[in-house]
Amino acid sequence: MTLATGYRATTTPGQVERFDFERRALRPDDVEVRITHCGVCHTDLHALGGSAEGRGDVPLVPGHEFVGEVAAIGPDVTRFVVGDPVAVGNIVDSCGECRMCLAGHENMCVDFPTLTYGGRDRIDGTPTLGGWSSSYVVRESFVYHRPAGLDPAAVAPLMCAGITVWEPLRSWNVGAGTRVGVVGLGGLGHLAVKLAVALGAEVTVFTRTADKADDARALGAHRVVVSKDEADMAAAGDSLDLVLDCAPAQHDLGPYLRTLDLDGTLVTLGYLGAASVDAMDLLRARRRLASTGSGSLARTQELLDFCGEHGIVAAVEVLPSAQVGTALARLAAGDVRYRFTLDMGDLG
Ligand code: ZN
Ligand code: ZN
């Protein structure tokens, strides 16, 4: 067992408190990661904002995009040695045997992938506790090599926000000249712009107000459309091949579907609830509506390697982990450009 320190939900929704707990003893194929930084994601907000019921027995420790160094390895670990710079994302295991896993789509495991927190360990059934903590123990297959030349605090968000947008960019073969739209310039959206630009795409950003237009251009966007401006939206009609919808709240998909050209696809990433669609918006130009979640092992490592080659990281505001409450409150208010990362150095 390894003693860890972290932050767990309290009985008051939205609040966390520091506590000590034990990580499991290393199994033969386990890696222990000493966590240096972990991002703050909308999923964490939702998890902490839910019902307080039952939290006494099963601690909820958020955090599923973290980086650090290998602190210890089990005897069967072959891909890492102590001291390696590593990263872990929002999935820490899968069944390894279903048709999805066998085809290299671990994120779509039919038996459901094991989530980094709020899940259950596949072997001993214990609840998984997340990365807002000093260490984590995880099978080596779900640990990634982290480019050492990049700022670790700014790499952490690549592991959830980054892979969430990289998966569709790669699945829809975005490359030179692909016309890509990005809805919402937050944690996901700003990385979607950077990555799409680096892949050679022509990038359009949709923003509700004009005040983010300069930011969008600074990130590399070629065109900015103010979504509240009906004339601006109409002018953008039938102009895109792929739109990544990163807005975190429920909204009308119609206006964005109508910006797609022939066979174009709208991928919803930020809001994963019910949505109504006018089939006429699909019929015209044979448009498609899709969604994706996280990414496979291979694609996640590919993202980190690509970011290492191109010098791409998230734009982060780094706070000591003790200020996690501030990060949560400001994220809830939309007051962050573009991702909070917690520095775990103060956990000792
Ligand atoms: Zn996340
Ligand atoms: Zn599986």
mmCIF file of C-alpha atoms and ligand atoms in Angstrom:
data_model
loop_
_atom_site.group_PDB
_atom_site.id
_atom_site.type_symbol
_atom_site.label_atom_id
_atom_site.label_comp_id
_atom_site.label_asym_id
_atom_site.label_seq_id
_atom_site.Cartn_x
_atom_site.Cartn_y
_atom_site.Cartn_z
ATOM 1 C CA MET A 1 0.000 0.000 0.000
ATOM 2 C CA THR A 2 1.089 3.583 -0.676
ATOM 3 C CA LEU A 3 -0.164 6.398 1.481
ATOM 4 C CA ALA A 4 -1.646 9.184 -0.642
ATOM 5 C CA THR A 5 -3.116 12.605 0.082
ATOM 6 C CA GLY A 6 -5.889 14.063 -2.013
ATOM 7 C CA TYR A 7 -9.196 15.928 -2.194
ATOM 8 C CA ARG A 8 -12.547 14.209 -1.747
ATOM 9 C CA ALA A 9 -16.111 15.452 -2.083
ATOM 10 C CA THR A 10 -17.821 16.484 1.124
ATOM 11 C CA THR A 11 -21.537 16.172 1.875
ATOM 12 C CA THR A 12 -21.945 19.747 0.600
ATOM 13 C CA PRO A 13 -22.280 19.687 -3.215
ATOM 14 C CA GLY A 14 -19.398 21.443 -4.947
ATOM 15 C CA GLN A 15 -17.047 21.258 -1.953
ATOM 16 C CA VAL A 16 -13.926 19.148 -1.418
ATOM 17 C CA GLU A 17 -11.694 18.496 1.591
ATOM 18 C CA ARG A 18 -8.171 17.208 1.965
ATOM 19 C CA PHE A 19 -7.763 13.647 3.297
ATOM 20 C CA ASP A 20 -5.283 10.789 3.503
ATOM 21 C CA PHE A 21 -5.978 7.386 1.943
ATOM 22 C CA GLU A 22 -4.199 4.291 0.659
ATOM 23 C CA ARG A 23 -3.474 3.332 -2.928
ATOM 24 C CA ARG A 24 -3.447 -0.376 -3.688
ATOM 25 C CA ALA A 25 -0.219 -2.362 -3.456
ATOM 26 C CA LEU A 26 1.403 -2.666 -6.888
ATOM 27 C CA ARG A 27 0.307 -5.633 -8.971
ATOM 28 C CA PRO A 28 2.905 -7.097 -11.338
ATOM 29 C CA ASP A 29 1.817 -4.867 -14.273
ATOM 30 C CA ASP A 30 1.120 -1.705 -12.237
ATOM 31 C CA VAL A 31 2.869 1.646 -12.320
ATOM 32 C CA GLU A 32 2.755 4.101 -9.420
ATOM 33 C CA VAL A 33 2.714 7.691 -10.663
ATOM 34 C CA ARG A 34 3.793 10.565 -8.449
ATOM 35 C CA ILE A 35 1.375 13.258 -9.595
ATOM 36 C CA THR A 36 2.723 16.754 -10.151
ATOM 37 C CA HIS A 37 -0.257 18.395 -11.919
ATOM 38 C CA CYS A 38 -3.898 17.577 -12.600
ATOM 39 C CA GLY A 39 -6.429 19.517 -14.648
ATOM 40 C CA VAL A 40 -9.888 20.689 -13.602
ATOM 41 C CA CYS A 41 -12.566 19.539 -16.061
ATOM 42 C CA HIS A 42 -16.312 20.197 -16.411
ATOM 43 C CA THR A 43 -16.822 16.520 -15.549
ATOM 44 C CA ASP A 44 -15.315 17.226 -12.117
ATOM 45 C CA LEU A 45 -17.790 20.066 -11.611
ATOM 46 C CA HIS A 46 -20.702 17.807 -12.538
ATOM 47 C CA ALA A 47 -19.459 14.967 -10.315
ATOM 48 C CA LEU A 48 -19.125 17.292 -7.335
ATOM 49 C CA GLY A 49 -22.404 19.052 -8.000
ATOM 50 C CA GLY A 50 -24.481 15.883 -7.912
ATOM 51 C CA SER A 51 -26.360 14.355 -5.021
ATOM 52 C CA ALA A 52 -24.473 14.161 -1.725
ATOM 53 C CA GLU A 53 -26.189 10.840 -0.970
ATOM 54 C CA GLY A 54 -23.880 7.923 -0.262
ATOM 55 C CA ARG A 55 -20.713 9.950 -0.258
ATOM 56 C CA GLY A 56 -19.844 8.822 3.263
ATOM 57 C CA ASP A 57 -18.952 5.260 2.270
ATOM 58 C CA VAL A 58 -17.370 5.704 -1.141
ATOM 59 C CA PRO A 59 -15.089 8.720 -1.395
ATOM 60 C CA LEU A 60 -15.272 10.741 -4.599
ATOM 61 C CA VAL A 61 -11.836 12.037 -5.610
ATOM 62 C CA PRO A 62 -12.093 13.960 -8.923
ATOM 63 C CA GLY A 63 -9.338 14.527 -11.459
ATOM 64 C CA HIS A 64 -8.760 12.594 -14.682
ATOM 65 C CA GLU A 65 -6.115 14.458 -16.629
ATOM 66 C CA PHE A 66 -2.814 14.272 -14.788
ATOM 67 C CA VAL A 67 0.926 14.157 -15.290
ATOM 68 C CA GLY A 68 3.894 13.216 -13.169
ATOM 69 C CA GLU A 69 6.774 10.794 -12.924
ATOM 70 C CA VAL A 70 6.963 7.060 -12.424
ATOM 71 C CA ALA A 71 7.626 6.447 -8.719
ATOM 72 C CA ALA A 72 7.601 2.629 -8.713
ATOM 73 C CA ILE A 73 6.901 -0.271 -11.081
ATOM 74 C CA GLY A 74 5.651 -3.842 -10.689
ATOM 75 C CA PRO A 75 7.953 -6.714 -11.738
ATOM 76 C CA ASP A 76 6.205 -7.290 -15.108
ATOM 77 C CA VAL A 77 6.300 -3.655 -16.261
ATOM 78 C CA THR A 78 8.360 -3.313 -19.436
ATOM 79 C CA ARG A 79 7.547 0.090 -20.952
ATOM 80 C CA PHE A 80 8.558 2.343 -18.045
ATOM 81 C CA VAL A 81 11.325 2.829 -15.538
ATOM 82 C CA VAL A 82 11.303 4.868 -12.338
ATOM 83 C CA GLY A 83 11.627 8.563 -13.117
ATOM 84 C CA ASP A 84 9.989 8.471 -16.576
ATOM 85 C CA PRO A 85 7.777 11.491 -17.375
ATOM 86 C CA VAL A 86 4.245 10.152 -17.833
ATOM 87 C CA ALA A 87 0.609 11.155 -18.220
ATOM 88 C CA VAL A 88 -2.719 9.451 -17.461
ATOM 89 C CA GLY A 89 -6.162 10.308 -18.811
ATOM 90 C CA ASN A 90 -9.788 9.559 -18.048
ATOM 91 C CA ILE A 91 -9.666 5.779 -18.669
ATOM 92 C CA VAL A 92 -7.475 3.430 -16.615
ATOM 93 C CA ASP A 93 -8.546 -0.007 -17.839
ATOM 94 C CA SER A 94 -10.791 -1.943 -20.240
ATOM 95 C CA CYS A 95 -11.758 -5.597 -20.643
ATOM 96 C CA GLY A 96 -9.162 -6.245 -23.339
ATOM 97 C CA GLU A 97 -11.283 -9.017 -24.861
ATOM 98 C CA CYS A 98 -14.357 -7.507 -26.523
ATOM 99 C CA ARG A 99 -14.583 -6.656 -30.226
ATOM 100 C CA MET A 100 -13.895 -2.967 -29.501
ATOM 101 C CA CYS A 101 -10.836 -3.644 -27.346
ATOM 102 C CA LEU A 102 -9.504 -6.174 -29.855
ATOM 103 C CA ALA A 103 -9.911 -3.601 -32.627
ATOM 104 C CA GLY A 104 -7.967 -1.014 -30.613
ATOM 105 C CA HIS A 105 -10.956 1.044 -29.466
ATOM 106 C CA GLU A 106 -10.495 0.654 -25.699
ATOM 107 C CA ASN A 107 -12.466 3.869 -25.102
ATOM 108 C CA MET A 108 -15.531 2.108 -26.549
ATOM 109 C CA CYS A 109 -15.056 -1.166 -24.613
ATOM 110 C CA VAL A 110 -18.371 -3.042 -24.728
ATOM 111 C CA ASP A 111 -17.919 -3.888 -21.038
ATOM 112 C CA PHE A 112 -17.413 -0.147 -20.424
ATOM 113 C CA PRO A 113 -13.933 1.229 -19.790
ATOM 114 C CA THR A 114 -12.847 1.726 -16.176
ATOM 115 C CA LEU A 115 -12.989 5.417 -15.400
ATOM 116 C CA THR A 116 -10.118 7.098 -13.578
ATOM 117 C CA TYR A 117 -12.499 8.105 -10.801
ATOM 118 C CA GLY A 118 -16.026 7.104 -9.992
ATOM 119 C CA GLY A 119 -15.371 3.670 -11.535
ATOM 120 C CA ARG A 120 -14.611 0.225 -10.116
ATOM 121 C CA ASP A 121 -11.326 -1.615 -10.373
ATOM 122 C CA ARG A 122 -11.827 -4.639 -12.633
ATOM 123 C CA ILE A 123 -9.874 -6.988 -10.364
ATOM 124 C CA ASP A 124 -10.680 -6.118 -6.747
ATOM 125 C CA GLY A 125 -13.868 -4.091 -7.250
ATOM 126 C CA THR A 126 -12.674 -1.129 -5.198
ATOM 127 C CA PRO A 127 -13.771 2.373 -6.261
ATOM 128 C CA THR A 128 -11.300 4.296 -8.410
ATOM 129 C CA LEU A 129 -10.133 7.553 -6.830
ATOM 130 C CA GLY A 130 -8.920 10.291 -9.164
ATOM 131 C CA GLY A 131 -5.908 12.459 -9.779
ATOM 132 C CA TRP A 132 -6.519 15.343 -7.396
ATOM 133 C CA SER A 133 -4.032 13.534 -5.215
ATOM 134 C CA SER A 134 -0.345 12.934 -4.619
ATOM 135 C CA SER A 135 -0.144 9.578 -6.424
ATOM 136 C CA TYR A 136 -2.042 7.053 -8.540
ATOM 137 C CA VAL A 137 -1.606 3.330 -9.204
ATOM 138 C CA VAL A 138 -2.570 2.142 -12.705
ATOM 139 C CA ARG A 139 -1.901 -0.702 -15.166
ATOM 140 C CA GLU A 140 1.034 0.206 -17.367
ATOM 141 C CA SER A 141 -1.029 -0.165 -20.571
ATOM 142 C CA PHE A 142 -3.009 2.931 -19.569
ATOM 143 C CA VAL A 143 0.061 5.057 -18.794
ATOM 144 C CA TYR A 144 1.482 7.277 -21.559
ATOM 145 C CA HIS A 145 4.940 8.598 -22.272
ATOM 146 C CA ARG A 146 4.898 12.366 -21.862
ATOM 147 C CA PRO A 147 7.111 14.613 -24.046
ATOM 148 C CA ALA A 148 9.652 15.903 -21.542
ATOM 149 C CA GLY A 149 10.189 19.161 -23.437
ATOM 150 C CA LEU A 150 6.681 20.453 -22.749
ATOM 151 C CA ASP A 151 5.516 22.259 -19.586
ATOM 152 C CA PRO A 152 3.912 19.471 -17.521
ATOM 153 C CA ALA A 153 1.214 21.758 -16.097
ATOM 154 C CA ALA A 154 0.123 22.579 -19.653
ATOM 155 C CA VAL A 155 0.275 18.958 -20.803
ATOM 156 C CA ALA A 156 -2.186 17.707 -18.159
ATOM 157 C CA PRO A 157 -5.322 19.019 -19.970
ATOM 158 C CA LEU A 158 -4.298 17.174 -23.133
ATOM 159 C CA MET A 159 -5.285 13.975 -21.322
ATOM 160 C CA CYS A 160 -9.022 14.759 -21.259
ATOM 161 C CA ALA A 161 -9.785 17.981 -23.136
ATOM 162 C CA GLY A 162 -7.084 17.273 -25.707
ATOM 163 C CA ILE A 163 -7.924 13.666 -26.514
ATOM 164 C CA THR A 164 -11.634 14.522 -26.620
ATOM 165 C CA VAL A 165 -11.041 16.788 -29.623
ATOM 166 C CA TRP A 166 -8.128 14.831 -31.154
ATOM 167 C CA GLU A 167 -10.254 11.692 -31.530
ATOM 168 C CA PRO A 168 -12.756 13.296 -33.954
ATOM 169 C CA LEU A 169 -10.096 15.348 -35.752
ATOM 170 C CA ARG A 170 -8.264 12.112 -36.578
ATOM 171 C CA SER A 171 -11.330 9.903 -37.088
ATOM 172 C CA TRP A 172 -12.631 12.332 -39.724
ATOM 173 C CA ASN A 173 -9.153 12.570 -41.325
ATOM 174 C CA VAL A 174 -8.681 16.279 -40.859
ATOM 175 C CA GLY A 175 -5.683 17.475 -42.862
ATOM 176 C CA ALA A 176 -4.493 20.205 -45.193
ATOM 177 C CA GLY A 177 -7.429 22.286 -46.364
ATOM 178 C CA THR A 178 -10.155 20.552 -44.337
ATOM 179 C CA ARG A 179 -12.726 23.161 -43.344
ATOM 180 C CA VAL A 180 -13.204 22.727 -39.590
ATOM 181 C CA GLY A 181 -15.569 24.639 -37.316
ATOM 182 C CA VAL A 182 -15.195 24.832 -33.529
ATOM 183 C CA VAL A 183 -18.147 25.845 -31.347
ATOM 184 C CA GLY A 184 -17.170 27.330 -27.992
ATOM 185 C CA LEU A 185 -13.698 28.535 -27.044
ATOM 186 C CA GLY A 186 -13.177 26.877 -23.648
ATOM 187 C CA GLY A 187 -10.989 24.034 -22.418
ATOM 188 C CA LEU A 188 -11.924 21.735 -25.309
ATOM 189 C CA GLY A 189 -12.421 24.406 -27.968
ATOM 190 C CA HIS A 190 -9.094 26.183 -27.611
ATOM 191 C CA LEU A 191 -7.257 22.864 -28.001
ATOM 192 C CA ALA A 192 -9.442 21.917 -30.969
ATOM 193 C CA VAL A 193 -8.359 25.145 -32.697
ATOM 194 C CA LYS A 194 -4.649 24.624 -31.989
ATOM 195 C CA LEU A 195 -4.685 20.978 -33.076
ATOM 196 C CA ALA A 196 -6.790 21.537 -36.200
ATOM 197 C CA VAL A 197 -4.545 24.412 -37.286
ATOM 198 C CA ALA A 198 -1.453 22.237 -36.735
ATOM 199 C CA LEU A 199 -3.052 19.535 -38.922
ATOM 200 C CA GLY A 200 -3.373 22.107 -41.712
ATOM 201 C CA ALA A 201 -7.117 22.773 -41.482
ATOM 202 C CA GLU A 202 -8.891 26.039 -42.250
ATOM 203 C CA VAL A 203 -10.473 26.786 -38.899
ATOM 204 C CA THR A 204 -13.634 28.749 -38.137
ATOM 205 C CA VAL A 205 -14.512 29.542 -34.511
ATOM 206 C CA PHE A 206 -18.115 30.130 -33.448
ATOM 207 C CA THR A 207 -18.398 32.320 -30.389
ATOM 208 C CA ARG A 208 -21.483 33.797 -28.727
ATOM 209 C CA THR A 209 -19.956 37.238 -28.340
ATOM 210 C CA ALA A 210 -17.330 39.120 -30.294
ATOM 211 C CA ASP A 211 -15.025 39.570 -27.282
ATOM 212 C CA LYS A 212 -13.297 36.241 -27.881
ATOM 213 C CA ALA A 213 -12.609 36.965 -31.560
ATOM 214 C CA ASP A 214 -9.061 38.236 -30.956
ATOM 215 C CA ASP A 215 -8.311 35.222 -28.734
ATOM 216 C CA ALA A 216 -9.563 32.869 -31.432
ATOM 217 C CA ARG A 217 -7.339 34.481 -34.058
ATOM 218 C CA ALA A 218 -4.365 34.413 -31.670
ATOM 219 C CA LEU A 219 -4.889 30.649 -31.351
ATOM 220 C CA GLY A 220 -4.689 30.379 -35.136
ATOM 221 C CA ALA A 221 -8.335 30.528 -36.240
ATOM 222 C CA HIS A 222 -8.786 31.823 -39.791
ATOM 223 C CA ARG A 223 -12.374 33.031 -39.361
ATOM 224 C CA VAL A 224 -14.570 33.992 -36.403
ATOM 225 C CA VAL A 225 -18.372 33.857 -36.570
ATOM 226 C CA VAL A 226 -20.507 35.435 -33.845
ATOM 227 C CA SER A 227 -23.230 32.847 -33.335
ATOM 228 C CA LYS A 228 -25.752 35.377 -32.005
ATOM 229 C CA ASP A 229 -25.487 37.323 -35.259
ATOM 230 C CA GLU A 230 -28.002 35.709 -37.641
ATOM 231 C CA ALA A 231 -26.544 37.347 -40.732
ATOM 232 C CA ASP A 232 -23.055 36.167 -39.760
ATOM 233 C CA MET A 233 -24.377 32.636 -39.243
ATOM 234 C CA ALA A 234 -26.291 32.655 -42.530
ATOM 235 C CA ALA A 235 -23.136 33.766 -44.345
ATOM 236 C CA ALA A 236 -21.326 30.745 -42.866
ATOM 237 C CA GLY A 237 -23.936 28.316 -44.244
ATOM 238 C CA ASP A 238 -22.798 25.223 -46.198
ATOM 239 C CA SER A 239 -19.148 26.138 -45.686
ATOM 240 C CA LEU A 240 -17.623 23.447 -43.449
ATOM 241 C CA ASP A 241 -16.621 19.772 -43.583
ATOM 242 C CA LEU A 242 -16.508 19.065 -39.847
ATOM 243 C CA VAL A 243 -17.803 20.976 -36.842
ATOM 244 C CA LEU A 244 -16.652 20.108 -33.323
ATOM 245 C CA ASP A 245 -19.336 21.303 -30.922
ATOM 246 C CA CYS A 246 -17.534 21.950 -27.632
ATOM 247 C CA ALA A 247 -20.211 24.067 -25.910
ATOM 248 C CA PRO A 248 -20.810 22.548 -22.439
ATOM 249 C CA ALA A 249 -24.515 23.427 -22.111
ATOM 250 C CA GLN A 250 -27.644 22.318 -23.974
ATOM 251 C CA HIS A 251 -28.296 24.365 -27.117
ATOM 252 C CA ASP A 252 -29.946 24.238 -30.534
ATOM 253 C CA LEU A 253 -27.862 22.158 -32.964
ATOM 254 C CA GLY A 254 -29.707 23.408 -36.066
ATOM 255 C CA PRO A 255 -27.687 26.569 -36.672
ATOM 256 C CA TYR A 256 -24.433 24.581 -36.610
ATOM 257 C CA LEU A 257 -25.766 21.720 -38.754
ATOM 258 C CA ARG A 258 -26.650 24.319 -41.376
ATOM 259 C CA THR A 259 -23.004 25.457 -41.593
ATOM 260 C CA LEU A 260 -22.051 22.005 -42.972
ATOM 261 C CA ASP A 261 -21.390 21.435 -46.657
ATOM 262 C CA LEU A 262 -22.094 18.157 -48.518
ATOM 263 C CA ASP A 263 -21.495 15.084 -46.289
ATOM 264 C CA GLY A 264 -20.270 17.296 -43.486
ATOM 265 C CA THR A 265 -20.475 16.073 -39.889
ATOM 266 C CA LEU A 266 -21.362 17.807 -36.630
ATOM 267 C CA VAL A 267 -19.673 16.086 -33.665
ATOM 268 C CA THR A 268 -21.132 16.902 -30.247
ATOM 269 C CA LEU A 269 -18.457 16.774 -27.549
ATOM 270 C CA GLY A 270 -19.237 19.292 -24.817
ATOM 271 C CA TYR A 271 -22.863 18.525 -23.981
ATOM 272 C CA LEU A 272 -23.933 14.900 -23.899
ATOM 273 C CA GLY A 273 -27.639 15.114 -23.127
ATOM 274 C CA ALA A 274 -30.806 14.964 -25.188
ATOM 275 C CA ALA A 275 -30.986 17.150 -28.293
ATOM 276 C CA SER A 276 -33.710 17.556 -30.888
ATOM 277 C CA VAL A 277 -32.816 17.778 -34.546
ATOM 278 C CA ASP A 278 -34.853 18.838 -37.559
ATOM 279 C CA ALA A 279 -34.247 16.010 -40.043
ATOM 280 C CA MET A 280 -34.496 18.552 -42.863
ATOM 281 C CA ASP A 281 -31.197 20.000 -41.659
ATOM 282 C CA LEU A 282 -29.672 16.547 -42.198
ATOM 283 C CA LEU A 283 -31.401 15.883 -45.520
ATOM 284 C CA ARG A 284 -30.071 19.035 -47.094
ATOM 285 C CA ALA A 285 -26.425 18.373 -48.035
ATOM 286 C CA ARG A 286 -26.592 14.790 -46.632
ATOM 287 C CA ARG A 287 -25.269 16.024 -43.285
ATOM 288 C CA ARG A 288 -24.437 13.798 -40.339
ATOM 289 C CA LEU A 289 -24.626 14.107 -36.577
ATOM 290 C CA ALA A 290 -22.130 12.189 -34.428
ATOM 291 C CA SER A 291 -20.372 12.081 -31.080
ATOM 292 C CA THR A 292 -17.181 10.588 -29.657
ATOM 293 C CA GLY A 293 -15.723 10.152 -26.190
ATOM 294 C CA SER A 294 -12.094 10.093 -25.074
ATOM 295 C CA GLY A 295 -9.701 8.097 -27.288
ATOM 296 C CA SER A 296 -7.947 4.769 -27.660
ATOM 297 C CA LEU A 297 -4.557 3.928 -26.184
ATOM 298 C CA ALA A 298 -2.819 4.324 -29.534
ATOM 299 C CA ARG A 299 -4.534 7.578 -30.369
ATOM 300 C CA THR A 300 -3.805 9.098 -26.971
ATOM 301 C CA GLN A 301 -0.094 8.372 -27.308
ATOM 302 C CA GLU A 302 -0.273 9.703 -30.875
ATOM 303 C CA LEU A 303 -1.705 12.976 -29.524
ATOM 304 C CA LEU A 304 1.112 13.364 -26.992
ATOM 305 C CA ASP A 305 3.727 12.612 -29.644
ATOM 306 C CA PHE A 306 2.111 15.091 -32.068
ATOM 307 C CA CYS A 307 2.028 17.782 -29.375
ATOM 308 C CA GLY A 308 5.681 17.091 -28.563
ATOM 309 C CA GLU A 309 6.634 17.503 -32.231
ATOM 310 C CA HIS A 310 4.574 20.649 -32.740
ATOM 311 C CA GLY A 311 5.075 22.250 -29.325
ATOM 312 C CA ILE A 312 1.361 22.254 -28.573
ATOM 313 C CA VAL A 313 0.077 22.543 -25.005
ATOM 314 C CA ALA A 314 -3.061 23.815 -23.317
ATOM 315 C CA ALA A 315 -3.317 27.431 -22.173
ATOM 316 C CA VAL A 316 -3.494 26.975 -18.428
ATOM 317 C CA GLU A 317 -3.852 28.916 -15.232
ATOM 318 C CA VAL A 318 -1.917 26.997 -12.575
ATOM 319 C CA LEU A 319 -3.111 27.101 -8.964
ATOM 320 C CA PRO A 320 -1.745 25.371 -5.866
ATOM 321 C CA SER A 321 -3.985 22.380 -5.166
ATOM 322 C CA ALA A 322 -5.152 23.984 -1.905
ATOM 323 C CA GLN A 323 -6.976 26.552 -4.106
ATOM 324 C CA VAL A 324 -9.077 23.892 -5.830
ATOM 325 C CA GLY A 325 -12.223 25.603 -4.483
ATOM 326 C CA THR A 326 -11.320 28.786 -6.370
ATOM 327 C CA ALA A 327 -10.751 26.802 -9.558
ATOM 328 C CA LEU A 328 -14.152 25.099 -9.251
ATOM 329 C CA ALA A 329 -16.015 28.338 -8.583
ATOM 330 C CA ARG A 330 -14.352 30.171 -11.456
ATOM 331 C CA LEU A 331 -14.838 27.266 -13.882
ATOM 332 C CA ALA A 332 -18.534 27.178 -12.961
ATOM 333 C CA ALA A 333 -18.705 30.892 -13.805
ATOM 334 C CA GLY A 334 -16.876 30.374 -17.124
ATOM 335 C CA ASP A 335 -13.999 32.495 -15.791
ATOM 336 C CA VAL A 336 -10.912 30.681 -17.091
ATOM 337 C CA ARG A 337 -8.728 30.945 -20.166
ATOM 338 C CA TYR A 338 -8.704 28.100 -20.847
ATOM 339 C CA ARG A 339 -8.051 25.415 -18.265
ATOM 340 C CA PHE A 340 -7.158 25.263 -14.593
ATOM 341 C CA THR A 341 -4.340 22.943 -13.619
ATOM 342 C CA LEU A 342 -3.719 22.130 -9.971
ATOM 343 C CA ASP A 343 -0.102 22.001 -8.796
ATOM 344 C CA MET A 344 0.091 19.057 -6.399
ATOM 345 C CA GLY A 345 3.439 20.192 -4.971
ATOM 346 C CA ASP A 346 1.702 21.490 -1.837
ATOM 347 C CA LEU A 347 0.415 18.025 -0.913
ATOM 348 C CA GLY A 348 3.868 17.164 0.439
HETATM 349 ZN ZN ZN B 1 -12.514 15.571 -18.308
HETATM 350 ZN ZN ZN B 2 -13.467 -4.364 -23.989
#
